[in-house]
């Protein structure tokens, strides 16, 4: 029965070949090969593929045949004549021909094939010698086609096949999606037949987030139709970055402006030949987005980097490069009737040309005749996907799968569509199913790797993309995505290597250079990042995103005026780019050009947006506009009157910090008055000797705040801010200490006279006794009075809050788009515990700035659990861990995963700080939290809620620490330049700094404010820090991860004390408050270095 069935199939195969119905012939061969893997059937299928010019499948089948029989001359001829040479890989073809010729010389089994191979070898040597970069597969080599051997009876029939006419029409490149081991669209690897085509004289700026796109070396390529200029960043449409045939196609007269969706969206990669590449819609950020509201707000650079730094990058120059590429198509004689294959090819041709409606009509006709025709279903589904009708596309792919469950291409394309809809689990499942049919498909591995990356499964992405580049070492797109994935999991050396591999494959690979820029900026390697951007602009000077990238980088370096120049060029190319508008507005805002800032904020508010990340920027634009109006109103007033914390409504600040929708604020909060109709004048910075001296000193001092750690860019504007703030603090604290010293001297003199007078009046008789009691009582009273008065004088003079507020105000004015405010000045959130959120791990991503503290944070968490034997769950309920040996297991935990497995659910624990003010008391330190994110990820972070009770505890602790410092500098230490005599002063400064860092009373900026105050206090005590913070050390984390101030001081003294120089030269600096008296003069001073 089985033999009869096979005979019937082979008879059908003969008929199909005679009719040249190659697609259906492939179906029969798939069926035969599923029963037995005959070498001849593999060669037959390769032949059918060659007739459809699906050359990559030809190569794959020939490779299979040669693995079974390395001497099979027919496979050598098929592979190289019909495949590698057609793909333009003439040198590869030559190598394989020589290998086959070597076998033929020794066996001479088939003389006809031997002579044919010899002729091919001679001709190809000549071609390779003349041109190593031969592109067109339509070479002048004329060879006879190897025969298709169905069986011996069929040989003669196929020897007489006529050659296809050069003037024939475009034939289908679709093979059968019902194949067991092949795809409906050729998606393996190599340079394929239907190329990206640009019709007309237009230029494309494209960023499609999820537009049904694929990024590989495919048969059906990106096609741009019409005479229009498109600036496209489409969101939520069907994308894929693999080596696919149906490419991103832009058609119509629409201009789309939108952005990639997702906090970690990245530059999309194009393939060797692609011009328009899409990106998968990234909607997997549910948990991280929810945490943003309650976490420490990011600075403007972080917000913009998340919104648009890792966006799709698309080359415009690529279009011009490919404009003159020839099509390599299958030809059908005009004398032949139109077959199903030909109608199918017409549909695919229409898709290639961007005529999706026409293509759908053609496929509709085919499907009326044969409703389950898999190729037509996949073709129509693809056309729907290009039109962003993803639900219809998925329905067609599903029908194709139902028609033939082994239709690999349908599984793959449905996975792409589902990814574009944000259905990450389903998308991965479909692509995994496709890999069951093509387990060694570099294309599908590439595809799944990118989808894994988009949905933050970075470890899986690394695995897939690493396997992909092993199979396809020339896949530059896979290399650059591999670099991004490796960077996300902290493998920076390997990531750089992968990025370099991508651009070594193509020195003009725009996306590769752009991703390398991103990589270097993430690591704060500004010089290298700028070099990469220069290279991007050499490739395409009109590439708008390059100017945005450089503007973003320069903003992060504090070079706001240069950033404005770049962003203006970018907006000249894409005038409705909200990232550029918002960033330029923030730069104008920072340098005091408030009129221009408000114009840009208004433009940003009027844009129609299509993603949450852009909407967040729009919300922020509302708040920033109000703050710009406030700053403008203070421009000619004393800088001391600039007081965001007390002047701005608490509800407004709360919503600003949380990035909430501003509707409630706009309805219930007083709005700042508009600027006067007269154009606000630009700030003039008049140079004087005093100002120059002060700024030079400030720049030198301010550089000391710089962390030498990955992720911390050197920011000259912030350095100047820190230096001026430190000098002003030193000057004001010095005055306060001098007043305190005078007051104490006066009190000492006064109490001395009183004591002598009392002693004279109350001197007891030597015979009466009791003098010790009287003297003792008097002495105790005197001491008590002195301490009380000292405390009263210190507090009335300057509080710790006044001290730190000086630095806070400078931090606020230096980067006005960072929400730096005192948490107790917010409204409801202060009562519910608003505070900072600093992640070390987010999902599977290792946060570049803070992950170096991961191991210590994990160890501290284990110590706290061991000590307390409990943690708190999400509902703040206590979870007892003292039983079942859990504590011992926890002490052996080596990762977040281990710790979470033992505890069993999301939890948090609180560290402690030993109090100095109140012996035996422990203050609540930071909270270390561990939350599950997705299947394999975690949010491992420190969160510091500032509740009223906690605030009260730290307020008392800071007050006592500040009083102790004032006392330490009084008496003999006052004005001293003896380093040893200042020991207690140094310890008091470090002790107060320790409590400040653990307190974290600001919405953000606690770290820099703390170190600025430390520098100012040392100056006030005649000690100048002339060294630098050691490499890879973050001072605030040293405090946070120590339970006791003495431990913190010991860890800091080793590098800090040797770099302290006793000096009084700082007293010669001009007074900061009078030199830069107005808010306008302060803003001008911070911005002047960039002139």
JSON list of N, CA and C in Angstrom, two decimals, residues 979-1029:
[
{"chain": "A", "resi": 979, "resn": "UNK", "atom": "N", "xyz": [46.76, 70.28, 61.20]},
{"chain": "A", "resi": 979, "resn": "UNK", "atom": "CA", "xyz": [45.95, 69.16, 60.71]},
{"chain": "A", "resi": 979, "resn": "UNK", "atom": "C", "xyz": [45.49, 68.26, 61.86]},
{"chain": "A", "resi": 980, "resn": "UNK", "atom": "N", "xyz": [46.35, 67.98, 62.80]},
{"chain": "A", "resi": 980, "resn": "UNK", "atom": "CA", "xyz": [46.00, 67.09, 63.91]},
{"chain": "A", "resi": 980, "resn": "UNK", "atom": "C", "xyz": [44.92, 67.68, 64.79]},
{"chain": "A", "resi": 981, "resn": "UNK", "atom": "N", "xyz": [44.97, 68.99, 64.99]},
{"chain": "A", "resi": 981, "resn": "UNK", "atom": "CA", "xyz": [43.97, 69.64, 65.84]},
{"chain": "A", "resi": 981, "resn": "UNK", "atom": "C", "xyz": [42.58, 69.63, 65.20]},
{"chain": "A", "resi": 982, "resn": "UNK", "atom": "N", "xyz": [42.55, 69.40, 63.87]},
{"chain": "A", "resi": 982, "resn": "UNK", "atom": "CA", "xyz": [41.27, 69.41, 63.16]},
{"chain": "A", "resi": 982, "resn": "UNK", "atom": "C", "xyz": [40.68, 68.01, 63.01]},
{"chain": "A", "resi": 983, "resn": "UNK", "atom": "N", "xyz": [41.22, 67.02, 63.70]},
{"chain": "A", "resi": 983, "resn": "UNK", "atom": "CA", "xyz": [40.76, 65.64, 63.57]},
{"chain": "A", "resi": 983, "resn": "UNK", "atom": "C", "xyz": [39.28, 65.51, 63.92]},
{"chain": "A", "resi": 984, "resn": "UNK", "atom": "N", "xyz": [38.88, 66.11, 65.05]},
{"chain": "A", "resi": 984, "resn": "UNK", "atom": "CA", "xyz": [37.47, 66.00, 65.45]},
{"chain": "A", "resi": 984, "resn": "UNK", "atom": "C", "xyz": [36.54, 66.69, 64.46]},
{"chain": "A", "resi": 985, "resn": "UNK", "atom": "N", "xyz": [37.04, 67.74, 63.87]},
{"chain": "A", "resi": 985, "resn": "UNK", "atom": "CA", "xyz": [36.24, 68.45, 62.86]},
{"chain": "A", "resi": 985, "resn": "UNK", "atom": "C", "xyz": [36.01, 67.54, 61.65]},
{"chain": "A", "resi": 986, "resn": "UNK", "atom": "N", "xyz": [37.05, 66.90, 61.18]},
{"chain": "A", "resi": 986, "resn": "UNK", "atom": "CA", "xyz": [36.94, 66.00, 60.05]},
{"chain": "A", "resi": 986, "resn": "UNK", "atom": "C", "xyz": [35.94, 64.87, 60.34]},
{"chain": "A", "resi": 987, "resn": "UNK", "atom": "N", "xyz": [36.06, 64.29, 61.52]},
{"chain": "A", "resi": 987, "resn": "UNK", "atom": "CA", "xyz": [35.16, 63.20, 61.87]},
{"chain": "A", "resi": 987, "resn": "UNK", "atom": "C", "xyz": [33.72, 63.68, 61.96]},
{"chain": "A", "resi": 988, "resn": "UNK", "atom": "N", "xyz": [33.52, 64.88, 62.48]},
{"chain": "A", "resi": 988, "resn": "UNK", "atom": "CA", "xyz": [32.16, 65.43, 62.60]},
{"chain": "A", "resi": 988, "resn": "UNK", "atom": "C", "xyz": [31.55, 65.68, 61.23]},
{"chain": "A", "resi": 989, "resn": "UNK", "atom": "N", "xyz": [32.37, 66.14, 60.29]},
{"chain": "A", "resi": 989, "resn": "UNK", "atom": "CA", "xyz": [31.88, 66.36, 58.92]},
{"chain": "A", "resi": 989, "resn": "UNK", "atom": "C", "xyz": [31.47, 65.03, 58.29]},
{"chain": "A", "resi": 990, "resn": "UNK", "atom": "N", "xyz": [32.31, 64.02, 58.43]},
{"chain": "A", "resi": 990, "resn": "UNK", "atom": "CA", "xyz": [32.00, 62.71, 57.84]},
{"chain": "A", "resi": 990, "resn": "UNK", "atom": "C", "xyz": [30.79, 62.07, 58.50]},
{"chain": "A", "resi": 991, "resn": "UNK", "atom": "N", "xyz": [30.67, 62.28, 59.81]},
{"chain": "A", "resi": 991, "resn": "UNK", "atom": "CA", "xyz": [29.54, 61.69, 60.52]},
{"chain": "A", "resi": 991, "resn": "UNK", "atom": "C", "xyz": [28.22, 62.29, 60.02]},
{"chain": "A", "resi": 992, "resn": "UNK", "atom": "N", "xyz": [28.18, 63.60, 59.86]},
{"chain": "A", "resi": 992, "resn": "UNK", "atom": "CA", "xyz": [26.96, 64.24, 59.38]},
{"chain": "A", "resi": 992, "resn": "UNK", "atom": "C", "xyz": [26.68, 63.83, 57.93]},
{"chain": "A", "resi": 993, "resn": "UNK", "atom": "N", "xyz": [27.73, 63.67, 57.14]},
{"chain": "A", "resi": 993, "resn": "UNK", "atom": "CA", "xyz": [27.56, 63.23, 55.75]},
{"chain": "A", "resi": 993, "resn": "UNK", "atom": "C", "xyz": [26.97, 61.83, 55.70]},
{"chain": "A", "resi": 994, "resn": "UNK", "atom": "N", "xyz": [27.39, 60.97, 56.60]},
{"chain": "A", "resi": 994, "resn": "UNK", "atom": "CA", "xyz": [26.85, 59.61, 56.69]},
{"chain": "A", "resi": 994, "resn": "UNK", "atom": "C", "xyz": [25.35, 59.63, 56.91]},
{"chain": "A", "resi": 995, "resn": "UNK", "atom": "N", "xyz": [24.90, 60.44, 57.86]},
{"chain": "A", "resi": 995, "resn": "UNK", "atom": "CA", "xyz": [23.46, 60.48, 58.15]},
{"chain": "A", "resi": 995, "resn": "UNK", "atom": "C", "xyz": [22.69, 61.13, 57.00]},
{"chain": "A", "resi": 996, "resn": "UNK", "atom": "N", "xyz": [23.29, 62.11, 56.34]},
{"chain": "A", "resi": 996, "resn": "UNK", "atom": "CA", "xyz": [22.63, 62.74, 55.19]},
{"chain": "A", "resi": 996, "resn": "UNK", "atom": "C", "xyz": [22.35, 61.70, 54.09]},
{"chain": "A", "resi": 997, "resn": "UNK", "atom": "N", "xyz": [23.37, 60.92, 53.75]},
{"chain": "A", "resi": 997, "resn": "UNK", "atom": "CA", "xyz": [23.20, 59.94, 52.69]},
{"chain": "A", "resi": 997, "resn": "UNK", "atom": "C", "xyz": [22.14, 58.88, 53.05]},
{"chain": "A", "resi": 998, "resn": "UNK", "atom": "N", "xyz": [22.08, 58.48, 54.28]},
{"chain": "A", "resi": 998, "resn": "UNK", "atom": "CA", "xyz": [21.08, 57.50, 54.68]},
{"chain": "A", "resi": 998, "resn": "UNK", "atom": "C", "xyz": [19.70, 58.12, 54.83]},
{"chain": "A", "resi": 999, "resn": "UNK", "atom": "N", "xyz": [19.67, 59.40, 55.13]},
{"chain": "A", "resi": 999, "resn": "UNK", "atom": "CA", "xyz": [18.40, 60.13, 55.25]},
{"chain": "A", "resi": 999, "resn": "UNK", "atom": "C", "xyz": [17.73, 60.21, 53.87]},
{"chain": "A", "resi": 1000, "resn": "UNK", "atom": "N", "xyz": [18.46, 60.60, 52.85]},
{"chain": "A", "resi": 1000, "resn": "UNK", "atom": "CA", "xyz": [17.94, 60.80, 51.49]},
{"chain": "A", "resi": 1000, "resn": "UNK", "atom": "C", "xyz": [16.67, 61.65, 51.50]},
{"chain": "A", "resi": 1001, "resn": "UNK", "atom": "N", "xyz": [16.76, 62.90, 51.91]},
{"chain": "A", "resi": 1001, "resn": "UNK", "atom": "CA", "xyz": [15.56, 63.73, 52.05]},
{"chain": "A", "resi": 1001, "resn": "UNK", "atom": "C", "xyz": [15.11, 64.42, 50.78]},
{"chain": "A", "resi": 1002, "resn": "UNK", "atom": "N", "xyz": [15.84, 64.21, 49.66]},
{"chain": "A", "resi": 1002, "resn": "UNK", "atom": "CA", "xyz": [15.49, 64.86, 48.41]},
{"chain": "A", "resi": 1002, "resn": "UNK", "atom": "C", "xyz": [14.86, 63.86, 47.44]},
{"chain": "A", "resi": 1003, "resn": "UNK", "atom": "N", "xyz": [14.05, 64.38, 46.54]},
{"chain": "A", "resi": 1003, "resn": "UNK", "atom": "CA", "xyz": [13.43, 63.52, 45.52]},
{"chain": "A", "resi": 1003, "resn": "UNK", "atom": "C", "xyz": [14.50, 62.94, 44.61]},
{"chain": "A", "resi": 1004, "resn": "UNK", "atom": "N", "xyz": [15.58, 63.66, 44.38]},
{"chain": "A", "resi": 1004, "resn": "UNK", "atom": "CA", "xyz": [16.77, 63.18, 43.70]},
{"chain": "A", "resi": 1004, "resn": "UNK", "atom": "C", "xyz": [17.89, 64.19, 43.97]},
{"chain": "A", "resi": 1005, "resn": "UNK", "atom": "N", "xyz": [19.12, 63.80, 43.67]},
{"chain": "A", "resi": 1005, "resn": "UNK", "atom": "CA", "xyz": [20.24, 64.72, 43.87]},
{"chain": "A", "resi": 1005, "resn": "UNK", "atom": "C", "xyz": [20.89, 64.65, 45.24]},
{"chain": "A", "resi": 1006, "resn": "UNK", "atom": "N", "xyz": [20.47, 63.68, 46.08]},
{"chain": "A", "resi": 1006, "resn": "UNK", "atom": "CA", "xyz": [21.03, 63.58, 47.42]},
{"chain": "A", "resi": 1006, "resn": "UNK", "atom": "C", "xyz": [22.54, 63.36, 47.39]},
{"chain": "A", "resi": 1007, "resn": "UNK", "atom": "N", "xyz": [23.02, 62.55, 46.47]},
{"chain": "A", "resi": 1007, "resn": "UNK", "atom": "CA", "xyz": [24.44, 62.20, 46.43]},
{"chain": "A", "resi": 1007, "resn": "UNK", "atom": "C", "xyz": [25.31, 63.41, 46.16]},
{"chain": "A", "resi": 1008, "resn": "UNK", "atom": "N", "xyz": [24.99, 64.17, 45.10]},
{"chain": "A", "resi": 1008, "resn": "UNK", "atom": "CA", "xyz": [25.84, 65.30, 44.75]},
{"chain": "A", "resi": 1008, "resn": "UNK", "atom": "C", "xyz": [25.73, 66.42, 45.79]},
{"chain": "A", "resi": 1009, "resn": "UNK", "atom": "N", "xyz": [24.53, 66.66, 46.30]},
{"chain": "A", "resi": 1009, "resn": "UNK", "atom": "CA", "xyz": [24.36, 67.69, 47.33]},
{"chain": "A", "resi": 1009, "resn": "UNK", "atom": "C", "xyz": [25.18, 67.35, 48.56]},
{"chain": "A", "resi": 1010, "resn": "UNK", "atom": "N", "xyz": [25.18, 66.06, 48.96]},
{"chain": "A", "resi": 1010, "resn": "UNK", "atom": "CA", "xyz": [25.94, 65.65, 50.13]},
{"chain": "A", "resi": 1010, "resn": "UNK", "atom": "C", "xyz": [27.43, 65.90, 49.97]},
{"chain": "A", "resi": 1011, "resn": "UNK", "atom": "N", "xyz": [27.99, 65.60, 48.80]},
{"chain": "A", "resi": 1011, "resn": "UNK", "atom": "CA", "xyz": [29.43, 65.77, 48.62]},
{"chain": "A", "resi": 1011, "resn": "UNK", "atom": "C", "xyz": [29.80, 67.24, 48.44]},
{"chain": "A", "resi": 1012, "resn": "UNK", "atom": "N", "xyz": [28.91, 68.03, 47.85]},
{"chain": "A", "resi": 1012, "resn": "UNK", "atom": "CA", "xyz": [29.16, 69.47, 47.72]},
{"chain": "A", "resi": 1012, "resn": "UNK", "atom": "C", "xyz": [29.24, 70.10, 49.11]},
{"chain": "A", "resi": 1013, "resn": "UNK", "atom": "N", "xyz": [28.31, 69.74, 49.98]},
{"chain": "A", "resi": 1013, "resn": "UNK", "atom": "CA", "xyz": [28.34, 70.28, 51.35]},
{"chain": "A", "resi": 1013, "resn": "UNK", "atom": "C", "xyz": [29.60, 69.82, 52.07]},
{"chain": "A", "resi": 1014, "resn": "UNK", "atom": "N", "xyz": [30.00, 68.56, 51.88]},
{"chain": "A", "resi": 1014, "resn": "UNK", "atom": "CA", "xyz": [31.24, 68.07, 52.49]},
{"chain": "A", "resi": 1014, "resn": "UNK", "atom": "C", "xyz": [32.43, 68.91, 52.04]},
{"chain": "A", "resi": 1015, "resn": "UNK", "atom": "N", "xyz": [32.54, 69.21, 50.74]},
{"chain": "A", "resi": 1015, "resn": "UNK", "atom": "CA", "xyz": [33.65, 70.03, 50.25]},
{"chain": "A", "resi": 1015, "resn": "UNK", "atom": "C", "xyz": [33.61, 71.43, 50.86]},
{"chain": "A", "resi": 1016, "resn": "UNK", "atom": "N", "xyz": [32.40, 72.00, 50.96]},
{"chain": "A", "resi": 1016, "resn": "UNK", "atom": "CA", "xyz": [32.27, 73.33, 51.53]},
{"chain": "A", "resi": 1016, "resn": "UNK", "atom": "C", "xyz": [32.63, 73.38, 53.00]},
{"chain": "A", "resi": 1017, "resn": "UNK", "atom": "N", "xyz": [32.24, 72.35, 53.75]},
{"chain": "A", "resi": 1017, "resn": "UNK", "atom": "CA", "xyz": [32.57, 72.32, 55.18]},
{"chain": "A", "resi": 1017, "resn": "UNK", "atom": "C", "xyz": [34.06, 72.16, 55.41]},
{"chain": "A", "resi": 1018, "resn": "UNK", "atom": "N", "xyz": [34.70, 71.32, 54.60]},
{"chain": "A", "resi": 1018, "resn": "UNK", "atom": "CA", "xyz": [36.15, 71.20, 54.74]},
{"chain": "A", "resi": 1018, "resn": "UNK", "atom": "C", "xyz": [36.85, 72.53, 54.44]},
{"chain": "A", "resi": 1019, "resn": "UNK", "atom": "N", "xyz": [36.38, 73.24, 53.41]},
{"chain": "A", "resi": 1019, "resn": "UNK", "atom": "CA", "xyz": [36.96, 74.55, 53.11]},
{"chain": "A", "resi": 1019, "resn": "UNK", "atom": "C", "xyz": [36.77, 75.51, 54.28]},
{"chain": "A", "resi": 1020, "resn": "UNK", "atom": "N", "xyz": [35.57, 75.51, 54.85]},
{"chain": "A", "resi": 1020, "resn": "UNK", "atom": "CA", "xyz": [35.30, 76.41, 55.98]},
{"chain": "A", "resi": 1020, "resn": "UNK", "atom": "C", "xyz": [36.22, 76.13, 57.14]},
{"chain": "A", "resi": 1021, "resn": "UNK", "atom": "N", "xyz": [36.65, 74.86, 57.27]},
{"chain": "A", "resi": 1021, "resn": "UNK", "atom": "CA", "xyz": [37.58, 74.47, 58.35]},
{"chain": "A", "resi": 1021, "resn": "UNK", "atom": "C", "xyz": [39.03, 74.50, 57.87]},
{"chain": "A", "resi": 1022, "resn": "UNK", "atom": "N", "xyz": [39.27, 75.23, 56.76]},
{"chain": "A", "resi": 1022, "resn": "UNK", "atom": "CA", "xyz": [40.63, 75.44, 56.22]},
{"chain": "A", "resi": 1022, "resn": "UNK", "atom": "C", "xyz": [41.26, 74.14, 55.69]},
{"chain": "A", "resi": 1023, "resn": "UNK", "atom": "N", "xyz": [40.45, 73.27, 55.15]},
{"chain": "A", "resi": 1023, "resn": "UNK", "atom": "CA", "xyz": [40.97, 72.04, 54.53]},
{"chain": "A", "resi": 1023, "resn": "UNK", "atom": "C", "xyz": [40.37, 71.92, 53.13]},
{"chain": "A", "resi": 1024, "resn": "UNK", "atom": "N", "xyz": [41.24, 71.77, 52.17]},
{"chain": "A", "resi": 1024, "resn": "UNK", "atom": "CA", "xyz": [40.81, 71.68, 50.77]},
{"chain": "A", "resi": 1024, "resn": "UNK", "atom": "C", "xyz": [41.10, 70.28, 50.24]},
{"chain": "A", "resi": 1025, "resn": "UNK", "atom": "N", "xyz": [40.09, 69.68, 49.62]},
{"chain": "A", "resi": 1025, "resn": "UNK", "atom": "CA", "xyz": [40.26, 68.35, 49.04]},
{"chain": "A", "resi": 1025, "resn": "UNK", "atom": "C", "xyz": [40.92, 68.51, 47.66]},
{"chain": "A", "resi": 1026, "resn": "UNK", "atom": "N", "xyz": [42.12, 68.01, 47.53]},
{"chain": "A", "resi": 1026, "resn": "UNK", "atom": "CA", "xyz": [42.87, 68.19, 46.27]},
{"chain": "A", "resi": 1026, "resn": "UNK", "atom": "C", "xyz": [43.01, 66.90, 45.46]},
{"chain": "A", "resi": 1027, "resn": "UNK", "atom": "N", "xyz": [42.44, 65.83, 45.97]},
{"chain": "A", "resi": 1027, "resn": "UNK", "atom": "CA", "xyz": [42.52, 64.55, 45.26]},
{"chain": "A", "resi": 1027, "resn": "UNK", "atom": "C", "xyz": [41.29, 64.32, 44.41]},
{"chain": "A", "resi": 1028, "resn": "UNK", "atom": "N", "xyz": [40.92, 63.08, 44.27]},
{"chain": "A", "resi": 1028, "resn": "UNK", "atom": "CA", "xyz": [39.72, 62.72, 43.52]},
{"chain": "A", "resi": 1028, "resn": "UNK", "atom": "C", "xyz": [39.12, 61.46, 44.15]},
{"chain": "A", "resi": 1029, "resn": "UNK", "atom": "N", "xyz": [37.85, 61.27, 43.92]},
{"chain": "A", "resi": 1029, "resn": "UNK", "atom": "CA", "xyz": [37.19, 60.07, 44.44]},
{"chain": "A", "resi": 1029, "resn": "UNK", "atom": "C", "xyz": [37.76, 58.86, 43.71]}
]
